[in-house]
Amino acid sequence: MAYRRKGDPGGNGQGSGGDDNPNQIVYRKMERIVEKMQDEQHGVPVKTVKSFMSKIPSVFTGSDLILWMMKHLDVEDQTEALHLGHLMSAHGYFFPIDDHVLTIKADGTFYRFQTPYFWPSNCWEPENTDYAVYLCKRTMQNKTRLELADYEAENLARLQKMFSRKWEFIFMQAEAQAKVDKKRDKLERKVLDSQERAFWDVHRPVPGCVNTTEMDIKKACRMNKPTKTTKHFQSAVSGGRISPSVSEMEITSTQDIKVELKLSPSCNQTDVRRVSYINPNSEKGQLITDIILALNKRLERQNVKISKVSDLYINFFEQYQEYDAFLVAPEPSNPWISDSVDYWDLEKQTKDIPARRVRRWAISLNELLKDPAGREQFFKFLEKEFSAENLKFWDAVQELKQGHSKDIPNKVQEIWNLYLAPDAKEAINIDSKSFEVTKRNMEHPDRWTFEEAAAHLYQLMKSDKYSRYLRSEMYKEYLNGMKKKTSVKGIRSVISFSGKKEPTPSSS
């Protein structure tokens, strides 16, 4: 866990940049409260909970925490105590042991205090390589509590592509850390694993949660000191100042040099301007050079007009309006309003499906494959086209990503033997580039070994087979058949079709 702190290039020891952070005052206030909470006599009661066949060490309940706050802090009611607890949890001072969302509930949910080593006042600045090592280590440990969440698996896939050249080094680091963790006591390992997970939940939060480590640029500018956010905002500081740490006096007192700035990608000429500049070999000179390069890159970046974006949003919402149960009243009733779940059950069934669902298949291939009935119909079409193995392979790759770590090597080999080996029973047709990449990945099999080949086949199905399916008689007949069934059901709801005849009076 050798993560990097600000002002500490080696990643060891206390960083020297603690006072540079404008949030230090807030951190100190919260840490004084946490220290009182951890007092052995008057703090929050921390205990080890025994359950069947296991122990949960060093935990406290949310209700105990809220009661302690209302008793020892100047809070008016439980709502204010919950709000304060949520803010402190979002900064990582305590966390739920079974959830990635850092919040507090006034119930029996178990929480645990974060070790001071991981407190935000230590000015942690973990890099993506550290995060990749952590996620990779999690995949090596066959424990249910350490399985990756969906967003973590997606992050790991992106990081593996980003660091493909040094992934072997990252894997070795993760392997070494996993071996060290195995030597620890079982209860100690549980506590450390949860604290490390909470640390990353603060610095790489769940999508939709607030990132409390982001620094307010206004606070940073008021302090008139360089901060770790300077790089992100240095080209956007107004008032003629290039950086909050470079004064105008320092700039104007230096020599003038000519800098050529390309105004736009379409320009054939460059505008030569005289700018006030400091020694290019100095640290601040390098900073201004970086700013110029960043501005040139921004000029070359392609932008989309707001009107175009708004049109895309409008088209999207109009397209999906029919499938929003709040905008169009469904049959049966909306399950979010009524107590009936018949609507959801109807959406899952693969027989007598409404025409509305069939029309949704034409929106995109993803919508078609999400619907069980749509997947079944598309598979039948691919069988007629003698290319059903493409969908089988794609399904197998998606299942591989969700598999258990210990089963990954065997599943990878099975997929290779079935679809890509020279004597494969259901050989798929992919381009040479994807095949070579997949062949290299087989040397170190993991859950993303076939990512390149699966993406290639998905694109082929999307551009060729999917469009042909929508134009085929098979889809049109199925859609028309569903429309007829829907109309007949509507008629039957109005007119009673009875097979019985009215009794006629007998002739006398």
Coordinates of C-alpha atoms in Angstrom, one line a residue:
M1 CA 0.0 0.0 0.0
A2 CA 2.8 2.4 -0.9
Y3 CA 0.5 5.2 -2.2
R4 CA 1.9 8.6 -3.0
R5 CA 1.3 11.7 -1.0
K6 CA 1.6 15.3 -2.1
G7 CA 5.2 16.5 -1.7
D8 CA 6.4 12.9 -1.3
P9 CA 7.7 11.6 -4.7
G10 CA 8.8 8.3 -3.2
G11 CA 5.5 7.6 -1.6
N12 CA 7.0 7.1 1.9
G13 CA 6.7 9.2 5.0
Q14 CA 4.7 12.3 5.8
G15 CA 4.2 14.7 3.0
S16 CA 5.4 18.3 3.4
G17 CA 2.5 19.9 1.6
G18 CA -0.2 19.5 4.3
D19 CA -0.6 23.2 5.0
D20 CA -0.9 23.9 1.2
N21 CA -4.3 22.3 1.2
P22 CA -7.1 24.8 1.9
N23 CA -9.2 22.1 3.5
Q24 CA -6.8 21.5 6.3
I25 CA -8.9 23.5 8.8
V26 CA -11.9 21.4 8.1
Y27 CA -9.9 18.2 8.3
R28 CA -8.5 19.2 11.7
K29 CA -12.0 19.9 13.1
M30 CA -13.3 16.5 11.9
E31 CA -10.2 14.7 13.2
R32 CA -10.7 16.2 16.7
I33 CA -14.2 14.8 16.7
V34 CA -13.0 11.4 15.5
E35 CA -10.4 11.3 18.3
K36 CA -13.1 12.0 20.9
M37 CA -15.3 9.2 19.3
Q38 CA -12.4 6.8 19.7
D39 CA -11.9 7.5 23.4
E40 CA -11.9 4.2 25.3
Q41 CA -14.1 5.5 28.1
H42 CA -16.4 8.1 26.7
G43 CA -16.3 7.3 22.9
V44 CA -18.5 5.4 20.6
P45 CA -18.7 1.7 21.8
V46 CA -16.6 -0.4 19.5
K47 CA -17.0 -4.2 19.7
T48 CA -16.3 -7.5 18.0
V49 CA -19.5 -9.0 16.8
K50 CA -19.7 -12.8 16.8
S51 CA -21.9 -14.5 14.2
F52 CA -22.2 -18.1 13.1
M53 CA -18.8 -19.5 12.1
S54 CA -17.2 -16.0 11.9
K55 CA -16.3 -12.8 13.8
I56 CA -16.7 -9.1 12.7
P57 CA -13.9 -7.2 14.5
S58 CA -13.8 -3.5 15.6
V59 CA -17.2 -2.3 14.5
F60 CA -19.9 0.0 15.8
T61 CA -23.5 0.6 14.7
G62 CA -24.9 3.7 13.0
S63 CA -27.5 4.2 15.8
D64 CA -24.7 4.2 18.5
L65 CA -22.8 6.9 16.4
I66 CA -25.8 9.1 16.1
L67 CA -26.6 8.8 19.8
W68 CA -23.0 9.8 20.7
M69 CA -23.2 12.8 18.4
M70 CA -26.5 14.0 19.9
K71 CA -25.0 13.6 23.4
H72 CA -21.5 15.0 23.0
L73 CA -21.8 17.5 20.1
D74 CA -23.8 20.7 19.6
V75 CA -26.4 19.3 17.2
E76 CA -30.1 20.2 17.4
D77 CA -31.7 16.9 16.2
Q78 CA -31.1 13.5 14.6
T79 CA -31.3 15.0 11.1
E80 CA -28.4 17.4 11.8
A81 CA -26.4 14.5 13.4
L82 CA -27.0 12.3 10.3
H83 CA -25.9 15.2 8.0
L84 CA -22.7 15.7 10.0
G85 CA -22.1 11.9 10.1
H86 CA -22.6 11.7 6.3
L87 CA -20.0 14.5 5.7
M88 CA -17.4 12.8 7.9
S89 CA -18.1 9.4 6.3
A90 CA -17.8 11.0 2.8
H91 CA -14.3 12.2 3.7
G92 CA -13.4 8.6 4.8
Y93 CA -13.1 9.0 8.6
F94 CA -15.5 6.1 9.1
F95 CA -17.2 3.8 6.6
P96 CA -19.8 1.0 6.3
I97 CA -18.1 -2.4 6.2
D98 CA -20.3 -3.9 3.4
D99 CA -21.0 -0.9 1.1
H100 CA -19.0 1.2 -1.3
V101 CA -21.3 4.2 -0.8
L102 CA -19.9 6.3 2.1
T103 CA -22.9 7.4 4.2
I104 CA -24.4 7.0 7.6
K105 CA -27.8 5.4 8.6
A106 CA -29.3 5.5 12.1
D107 CA -29.8 1.8 12.3
G108 CA -27.9 -1.4 13.1
T109 CA -25.6 -1.2 10.1
F110 CA -22.0 -1.9 11.1
Y111 CA -19.3 0.8 10.5
R112 CA -15.6 1.0 11.2
F113 CA -13.1 3.8 11.9
Q114 CA -10.5 4.6 9.3
T115 CA -6.8 4.3 10.4
P116 CA -5.1 7.8 10.8
Y117 CA -2.6 6.6 8.1
F118 CA -5.4 7.0 5.5
W119 CA -6.9 10.3 6.7
P120 CA -7.2 13.0 4.0
S121 CA -5.2 15.4 6.0
N122 CA -2.1 13.4 5.0
C123 CA -2.6 14.9 1.5
W124 CA -2.8 11.6 -0.4
E125 CA -2.4 11.8 -4.1
P126 CA -2.7 8.2 -5.3
E127 CA -2.1 7.6 -9.0
N128 CA -3.9 5.3 -11.5
T129 CA -1.1 2.8 -11.2
D130 CA -1.7 2.4 -7.5
Y131 CA -5.4 1.9 -8.2
A132 CA -4.6 -0.7 -10.9
V133 CA -2.4 -2.6 -8.4
Y134 CA -5.2 -2.5 -5.8
L135 CA -7.9 -3.8 -8.2
C136 CA -5.6 -6.5 -9.6
K137 CA -4.8 -7.7 -6.1
R138 CA -8.5 -7.9 -5.3
T139 CA -9.1 -10.3 -8.3
M140 CA -6.4 -12.6 -7.0
Q141 CA -8.1 -13.2 -3.6
N142 CA -10.9 -15.7 -3.9
K143 CA -13.1 -14.1 -1.2
T144 CA -16.7 -13.1 -1.7
R145 CA -16.2 -9.8 0.3
L146 CA -13.3 -8.9 -2.1
E147 CA -15.2 -9.4 -5.4
L148 CA -15.1 -6.4 -7.7
A149 CA -18.2 -4.3 -8.1
D150 CA -19.4 -3.6 -11.7
Y151 CA -17.9 -0.1 -11.8
E152 CA -14.6 -1.4 -10.4
A153 CA -14.4 -4.2 -13.1
E154 CA -15.0 -1.5 -15.7
N155 CA -12.3 0.7 -14.2
L156 CA -9.9 -2.3 -14.2
A157 CA -10.6 -2.9 -17.9
R158 CA -9.8 0.7 -18.7
L159 CA -6.6 0.7 -16.7
Q160 CA -5.4 -2.5 -18.3
K161 CA -5.8 -0.9 -21.7
M162 CA -4.1 2.3 -20.5
F163 CA -1.1 0.5 -18.9
S164 CA -0.9 -2.4 -21.3
R165 CA 2.9 -2.0 -21.7
K166 CA 3.7 -2.2 -18.0
W167 CA 0.8 -4.4 -16.9
E168 CA 3.2 -7.2 -16.1
F169 CA 5.0 -5.0 -13.6
I170 CA 1.6 -4.0 -12.1
F171 CA 0.6 -7.6 -11.8
M172 CA 3.9 -8.5 -10.1
Q173 CA 3.3 -5.7 -7.6
A174 CA -0.2 -6.9 -6.9
E175 CA 1.0 -10.5 -6.5
A176 CA 3.7 -9.4 -4.0
Q177 CA 1.1 -7.4 -1.9
A178 CA -1.3 -10.3 -1.9
K179 CA 1.4 -12.7 -0.6
V180 CA 2.2 -10.2 2.3
D181 CA -1.5 -9.9 3.1
K182 CA -1.9 -13.7 3.3
K183 CA 0.7 -13.8 6.1
R184 CA -1.4 -11.5 8.4
D185 CA -3.8 -12.6 11.0
K186 CA -7.3 -13.3 9.7
L187 CA -9.1 -10.6 11.8
E188 CA -6.4 -8.1 11.1
R189 CA -6.6 -8.8 7.4
K190 CA -10.4 -8.2 7.5
V191 CA -9.9 -4.8 9.1
L192 CA -7.0 -3.8 6.8
D193 CA -8.9 -4.9 3.6
S194 CA -12.0 -2.8 4.6
Q195 CA -9.9 0.2 5.4
E196 CA -8.0 0.0 2.1
R197 CA -11.3 -0.4 0.3
A198 CA -12.7 2.7 2.0
F199 CA -9.6 4.7 1.1
W200 CA -10.2 4.0 -2.6
D201 CA -14.0 4.7 -2.2
V202 CA -12.9 8.2 -1.2
H203 CA -10.4 8.8 -3.9
R204 CA -12.1 6.7 -6.7
P205 CA -15.8 7.0 -5.6
V206 CA -18.8 5.1 -6.9
P207 CA -20.3 6.8 -10.0
G208 CA -22.9 9.3 -8.8
C209 CA -21.2 10.0 -5.5
V210 CA -19.4 13.2 -4.6
N211 CA -15.6 13.2 -4.8
T212 CA -14.5 15.0 -1.6
T213 CA -10.8 15.1 -2.6
E214 CA -11.4 17.6 -5.4
M215 CA -10.1 21.0 -4.4
D216 CA -12.0 24.2 -4.8
I217 CA -10.0 26.4 -7.3
K218 CA -11.3 29.6 -5.5
K219 CA -9.8 28.5 -2.2
A220 CA -6.5 27.5 -3.9
C221 CA -6.2 30.9 -5.6
R222 CA -7.0 32.8 -2.3
M223 CA -4.1 31.0 -0.7
N224 CA -1.8 32.2 -3.6
K225 CA 0.1 28.9 -3.5
P226 CA 0.6 26.2 -6.1
T227 CA -1.6 23.2 -5.5
K228 CA -2.1 19.9 -7.2
T229 CA -5.1 21.3 -9.0
T230 CA -3.1 24.0 -10.6
K231 CA -2.4 21.8 -13.7
H232 CA -6.1 21.4 -14.3
F233 CA -6.9 25.1 -14.1
Q234 CA -3.7 27.0 -14.9
S235 CA -4.9 27.8 -18.5
A236 CA -8.2 29.2 -17.3
V237 CA -7.2 31.8 -14.7
S238 CA -8.5 35.2 -15.7
G239 CA -7.3 38.7 -15.1
G240 CA -4.1 38.4 -17.1
R241 CA -2.5 36.1 -14.6
I242 CA -1.0 32.9 -16.0
S243 CA -0.9 31.1 -12.7
P244 CA -1.9 31.9 -9.1
S245 CA 1.8 31.4 -8.2
V246 CA 3.3 33.7 -10.8
S247 CA 2.9 37.5 -10.2
E248 CA 2.6 40.0 -13.0
M249 CA 5.7 41.8 -11.7
E250 CA 7.8 38.6 -12.2
I251 CA 6.5 38.2 -15.7
T252 CA 7.0 41.8 -16.9
S253 CA 10.4 42.2 -15.5
T254 CA 11.9 39.5 -17.7
Q255 CA 13.1 39.4 -21.3
D256 CA 10.7 39.3 -24.3
I257 CA 10.8 36.4 -26.7
K258 CA 8.8 35.5 -29.7
V259 CA 6.3 32.6 -29.4
E260 CA 4.4 31.3 -32.4
L261 CA 0.9 30.3 -31.5
K262 CA -1.2 28.5 -34.1
L263 CA -4.6 30.0 -33.8
S264 CA -6.7 27.1 -35.2
P265 CA -6.3 23.8 -37.1
S266 CA -7.6 25.5 -40.3
C267 CA -5.1 28.4 -40.2
N268 CA -2.2 28.4 -42.7
Q269 CA -0.3 31.2 -40.9
T270 CA 0.8 31.6 -37.4
D271 CA 0.4 34.7 -35.3
V272 CA 3.7 35.9 -33.9
R273 CA 3.2 37.7 -30.7
R274 CA 5.5 39.2 -28.2
V275 CA 4.8 37.9 -24.8
S276 CA 6.4 38.7 -21.5
Y277 CA 8.3 35.6 -20.4
I278 CA 10.8 34.4 -17.8
N279 CA 13.8 32.2 -18.3
P280 CA 12.6 29.1 -20.3
N281 CA 15.0 26.9 -18.4
S282 CA 13.6 27.8 -15.0
E283 CA 10.7 26.0 -13.3
K284 CA 8.3 28.8 -13.9
G285 CA 9.4 29.0 -17.5
Q286 CA 8.6 25.4 -18.0
L287 CA 5.2 26.0 -16.4
I288 CA 4.4 28.7 -19.0
T289 CA 5.6 26.5 -21.8
D290 CA 3.2 23.8 -20.6
I291 CA 0.4 26.4 -20.6
I292 CA 1.1 27.3 -24.2
L293 CA 1.1 23.7 -25.3
A294 CA -2.2 23.1 -23.4
L295 CA -3.8 26.1 -25.2
N296 CA -2.7 24.8 -28.6
K297 CA -4.2 21.4 -27.8
R298 CA -7.4 23.1 -26.8
L299 CA -7.5 25.0 -30.1
E300 CA -7.1 21.7 -32.0
R301 CA -9.8 19.9 -30.1
Q302 CA -13.1 19.3 -32.0
N303 CA -16.1 20.9 -30.3
V304 CA -19.8 20.2 -30.7
K305 CA -22.3 23.0 -30.8
I306 CA -24.8 23.3 -28.0
S307 CA -27.7 23.3 -30.5
K308 CA -26.5 20.0 -31.9
V309 CA -26.2 18.4 -28.4
S310 CA -29.7 19.6 -27.5
D311 CA -31.1 18.1 -30.7
L312 CA -29.5 14.8 -29.9
Y313 CA -31.0 14.9 -26.4
I314 CA -34.4 15.8 -27.7
N315 CA -34.3 12.9 -30.3
F316 CA -33.2 10.5 -27.6
F317 CA -36.0 11.4 -25.2
E318 CA -38.6 11.3 -28.0
Q319 CA -37.4 7.9 -29.0
Y320 CA -37.7 6.5 -25.5
Q321 CA -40.8 8.3 -24.5
E322 CA -43.0 5.4 -25.3
Y323 CA -41.1 3.2 -22.9
D324 CA -41.3 5.5 -19.9
A325 CA -44.1 4.3 -17.6
F326 CA -44.5 7.8 -16.1
L327 CA -45.0 9.5 -19.4
V328 CA -47.1 6.8 -21.1
A329 CA -49.6 4.9 -18.9
P330 CA -48.7 1.2 -19.4
E331 CA -50.9 -1.9 -19.2
P332 CA -50.8 -3.3 -16.5
S333 CA -50.3 -0.4 -14.2
N334 CA -47.1 1.3 -13.4
P335 CA -45.3 -0.7 -10.6
W336 CA -43.7 2.4 -9.2
I337 CA -47.2 3.8 -8.4
S338 CA -49.2 0.7 -7.7
D339 CA -48.4 -2.4 -5.6
S340 CA -48.5 -4.8 -8.6
V341 CA -45.4 -6.1 -10.4
D342 CA -47.3 -7.6 -13.3
Y343 CA -45.7 -5.0 -15.6
W344 CA -42.2 -6.2 -14.8
D345 CA -43.3 -9.8 -15.1
L346 CA -44.8 -9.1 -18.5
E347 CA -41.5 -7.4 -19.7
K348 CA -39.6 -10.6 -18.8
Q349 CA -41.7 -13.2 -20.6
T350 CA -40.8 -14.5 -24.0
K351 CA -44.2 -15.4 -25.3
D352 CA -47.1 -13.1 -26.3
I353 CA -44.9 -10.0 -26.0
P354 CA -46.4 -6.6 -26.8
A355 CA -45.6 -4.9 -30.1
R356 CA -44.1 -2.0 -28.2
R357 CA -41.2 -4.3 -27.1
V358 CA -40.6 -5.5 -30.6
R359 CA -40.4 -2.0 -31.9
R360 CA -37.8 -1.3 -29.3
W361 CA -35.5 -3.8 -30.8
A362 CA -35.0 -1.5 -33.8
I363 CA -33.5 1.2 -31.7
S364 CA -30.1 -0.5 -31.3
L365 CA -28.4 -3.8 -31.1
N366 CA -27.9 -3.4 -27.4
E367 CA -31.7 -3.0 -26.9
L368 CA -32.2 -6.1 -29.0
L369 CA -29.8 -8.2 -26.9
K370 CA -31.1 -6.9 -23.6
D371 CA -34.5 -8.3 -24.3
P372 CA -34.6 -12.2 -23.8
A373 CA -37.2 -12.6 -26.6
G374 CA -35.2 -10.3 -28.9
R375 CA -32.0 -12.3 -28.3
E376 CA -33.9 -15.5 -29.0
Q377 CA -35.2 -14.2 -32.3
F378 CA -31.9 -12.7 -33.4
F379 CA -30.2 -16.0 -32.6
K380 CA -32.7 -17.8 -34.9
F381 CA -31.9 -15.3 -37.6
L382 CA -28.2 -15.9 -37.2
E383 CA -28.7 -19.6 -37.5
K384 CA -30.3 -19.1 -40.8
E385 CA -27.3 -16.9 -41.8
F386 CA -24.9 -19.6 -40.6
S387 CA -23.2 -17.2 -38.2
A388 CA -24.8 -18.1 -34.8
E389 CA -21.4 -18.8 -33.4
N390 CA -20.6 -15.1 -33.4
L391 CA -23.4 -14.4 -30.8
K392 CA -22.4 -17.5 -28.9
F393 CA -18.8 -16.3 -28.7
W394 CA -19.9 -12.8 -27.6
D395 CA -22.1 -14.3 -24.9
A396 CA -19.3 -16.5 -23.6
V397 CA -16.9 -13.5 -23.3
Q398 CA -19.6 -11.5 -21.3
E399 CA -20.0 -14.5 -19.0
L400 CA -16.2 -14.8 -18.7
K401 CA -16.0 -11.2 -17.3
Q402 CA -18.4 -12.1 -14.5
G403 CA -16.8 -15.4 -13.6
H404 CA -14.9 -16.3 -10.5
S405 CA -11.2 -15.6 -10.5
K406 CA -10.1 -19.2 -9.9
D407 CA -12.2 -20.4 -12.9
I408 CA -10.9 -17.8 -15.4
P409 CA -7.9 -19.8 -16.9
N410 CA -10.0 -22.9 -17.6
K411 CA -12.8 -20.9 -19.1
V412 CA -10.4 -18.9 -21.3
Q413 CA -8.9 -22.2 -22.6
E414 CA -12.4 -23.6 -23.3
I415 CA -13.4 -20.5 -25.3
W416 CA -10.2 -20.7 -27.3
N417 CA -10.6 -24.4 -28.1
L418 CA -14.2 -23.9 -29.1
Y419 CA -14.0 -20.8 -31.2
L420 CA -10.4 -19.8 -32.1
A421 CA -8.2 -22.9 -32.1
P422 CA -7.1 -24.3 -35.6
D423 CA -9.5 -27.3 -35.0
A424 CA -12.3 -25.3 -33.4
K425 CA -15.8 -26.9 -33.6
E426 CA -17.5 -23.5 -34.0
A427 CA -14.8 -21.3 -35.5
I428 CA -15.4 -17.6 -35.8
N429 CA -14.2 -15.3 -38.5
I430 CA -12.2 -12.3 -37.1
D431 CA -9.5 -10.2 -38.7
S432 CA -5.8 -11.0 -38.4
K433 CA -5.1 -8.0 -36.0
S434 CA -7.7 -9.1 -33.5
F435 CA -6.5 -12.7 -33.7
E436 CA -2.9 -11.8 -33.1
V437 CA -3.8 -9.6 -30.1
T438 CA -5.9 -12.4 -28.7
K439 CA -3.2 -15.0 -29.3
R440 CA -0.7 -12.8 -27.3
N441 CA -3.3 -12.4 -24.5
M442 CA -3.5 -16.2 -24.2
E443 CA 0.0 -16.1 -22.7
H444 CA -1.4 -14.4 -19.6
P445 CA -5.1 -15.4 -19.6
D446 CA -7.5 -13.2 -17.7
R447 CA -11.1 -12.1 -18.0
W448 CA -10.3 -9.6 -20.8
T449 CA -8.3 -11.9 -23.0
F450 CA -10.9 -11.9 -25.7
E451 CA -11.9 -8.2 -25.4
E452 CA -10.4 -7.3 -28.8
A453 CA -12.1 -10.2 -30.6
A454 CA -15.4 -9.7 -28.9
A455 CA -15.5 -6.0 -29.8
H456 CA -14.6 -6.8 -33.4
L457 CA -17.4 -9.3 -33.7
Y458 CA -19.9 -7.0 -32.0
Q459 CA -19.1 -4.3 -34.5
L460 CA -19.6 -6.8 -37.3
M461 CA -23.0 -7.9 -36.0
K462 CA -24.0 -4.3 -35.5
S463 CA -23.0 -3.1 -39.0
D464 CA -24.1 -6.1 -41.0
K465 CA -26.3 -8.8 -39.3
Y466 CA -28.3 -6.5 -37.2
S467 CA -29.3 -4.1 -40.1
R468 CA -30.1 -7.2 -42.2
Y469 CA -32.3 -8.6 -39.5
L470 CA -34.3 -5.4 -39.2
R471 CA -34.9 -5.5 -43.0
S472 CA -35.7 -9.2 -43.0
E473 CA -39.2 -10.7 -43.4
M474 CA -38.6 -12.6 -40.2
Y475 CA -38.6 -9.4 -38.1
K476 CA -41.4 -7.8 -40.1
E477 CA -43.7 -10.9 -39.7
Y478 CA -42.9 -11.1 -36.0
L479 CA -43.7 -7.4 -35.5
N480 CA -47.0 -7.7 -37.5
G481 CA -48.0 -10.8 -35.7
M482 CA -47.5 -9.1 -32.3
K483 CA -49.6 -6.1 -33.6
K484 CA -52.4 -8.5 -34.6
K485 CA -52.4 -10.3 -31.2
T486 CA -52.5 -6.9 -29.5
S487 CA -55.5 -5.7 -31.5
V488 CA -57.4 -9.0 -31.0
K489 CA -56.8 -8.7 -27.2
G490 CA -58.2 -5.1 -27.4
I491 CA -61.3 -6.3 -29.2
R492 CA -61.9 -9.2 -26.8
S493 CA -61.8 -6.8 -23.9
V494 CA -64.8 -4.9 -25.4
I495 CA -66.8 -7.7 -27.1
S496 CA -67.6 -11.0 -25.4
F497 CA -66.9 -14.0 -27.6
S498 CA -69.2 -16.6 -26.2
G499 CA -69.6 -20.1 -27.8
K500 CA -73.0 -20.6 -26.1
K501 CA -76.2 -19.9 -28.0
E502 CA -79.3 -18.3 -26.4
P503 CA -82.0 -20.9 -25.8
T504 CA -84.9 -20.6 -28.3
P505 CA -88.5 -21.0 -27.1
S506 CA -89.8 -24.5 -28.1
S507 CA -92.7 -24.5 -30.5
S508 CA -95.9 -25.6 -28.9

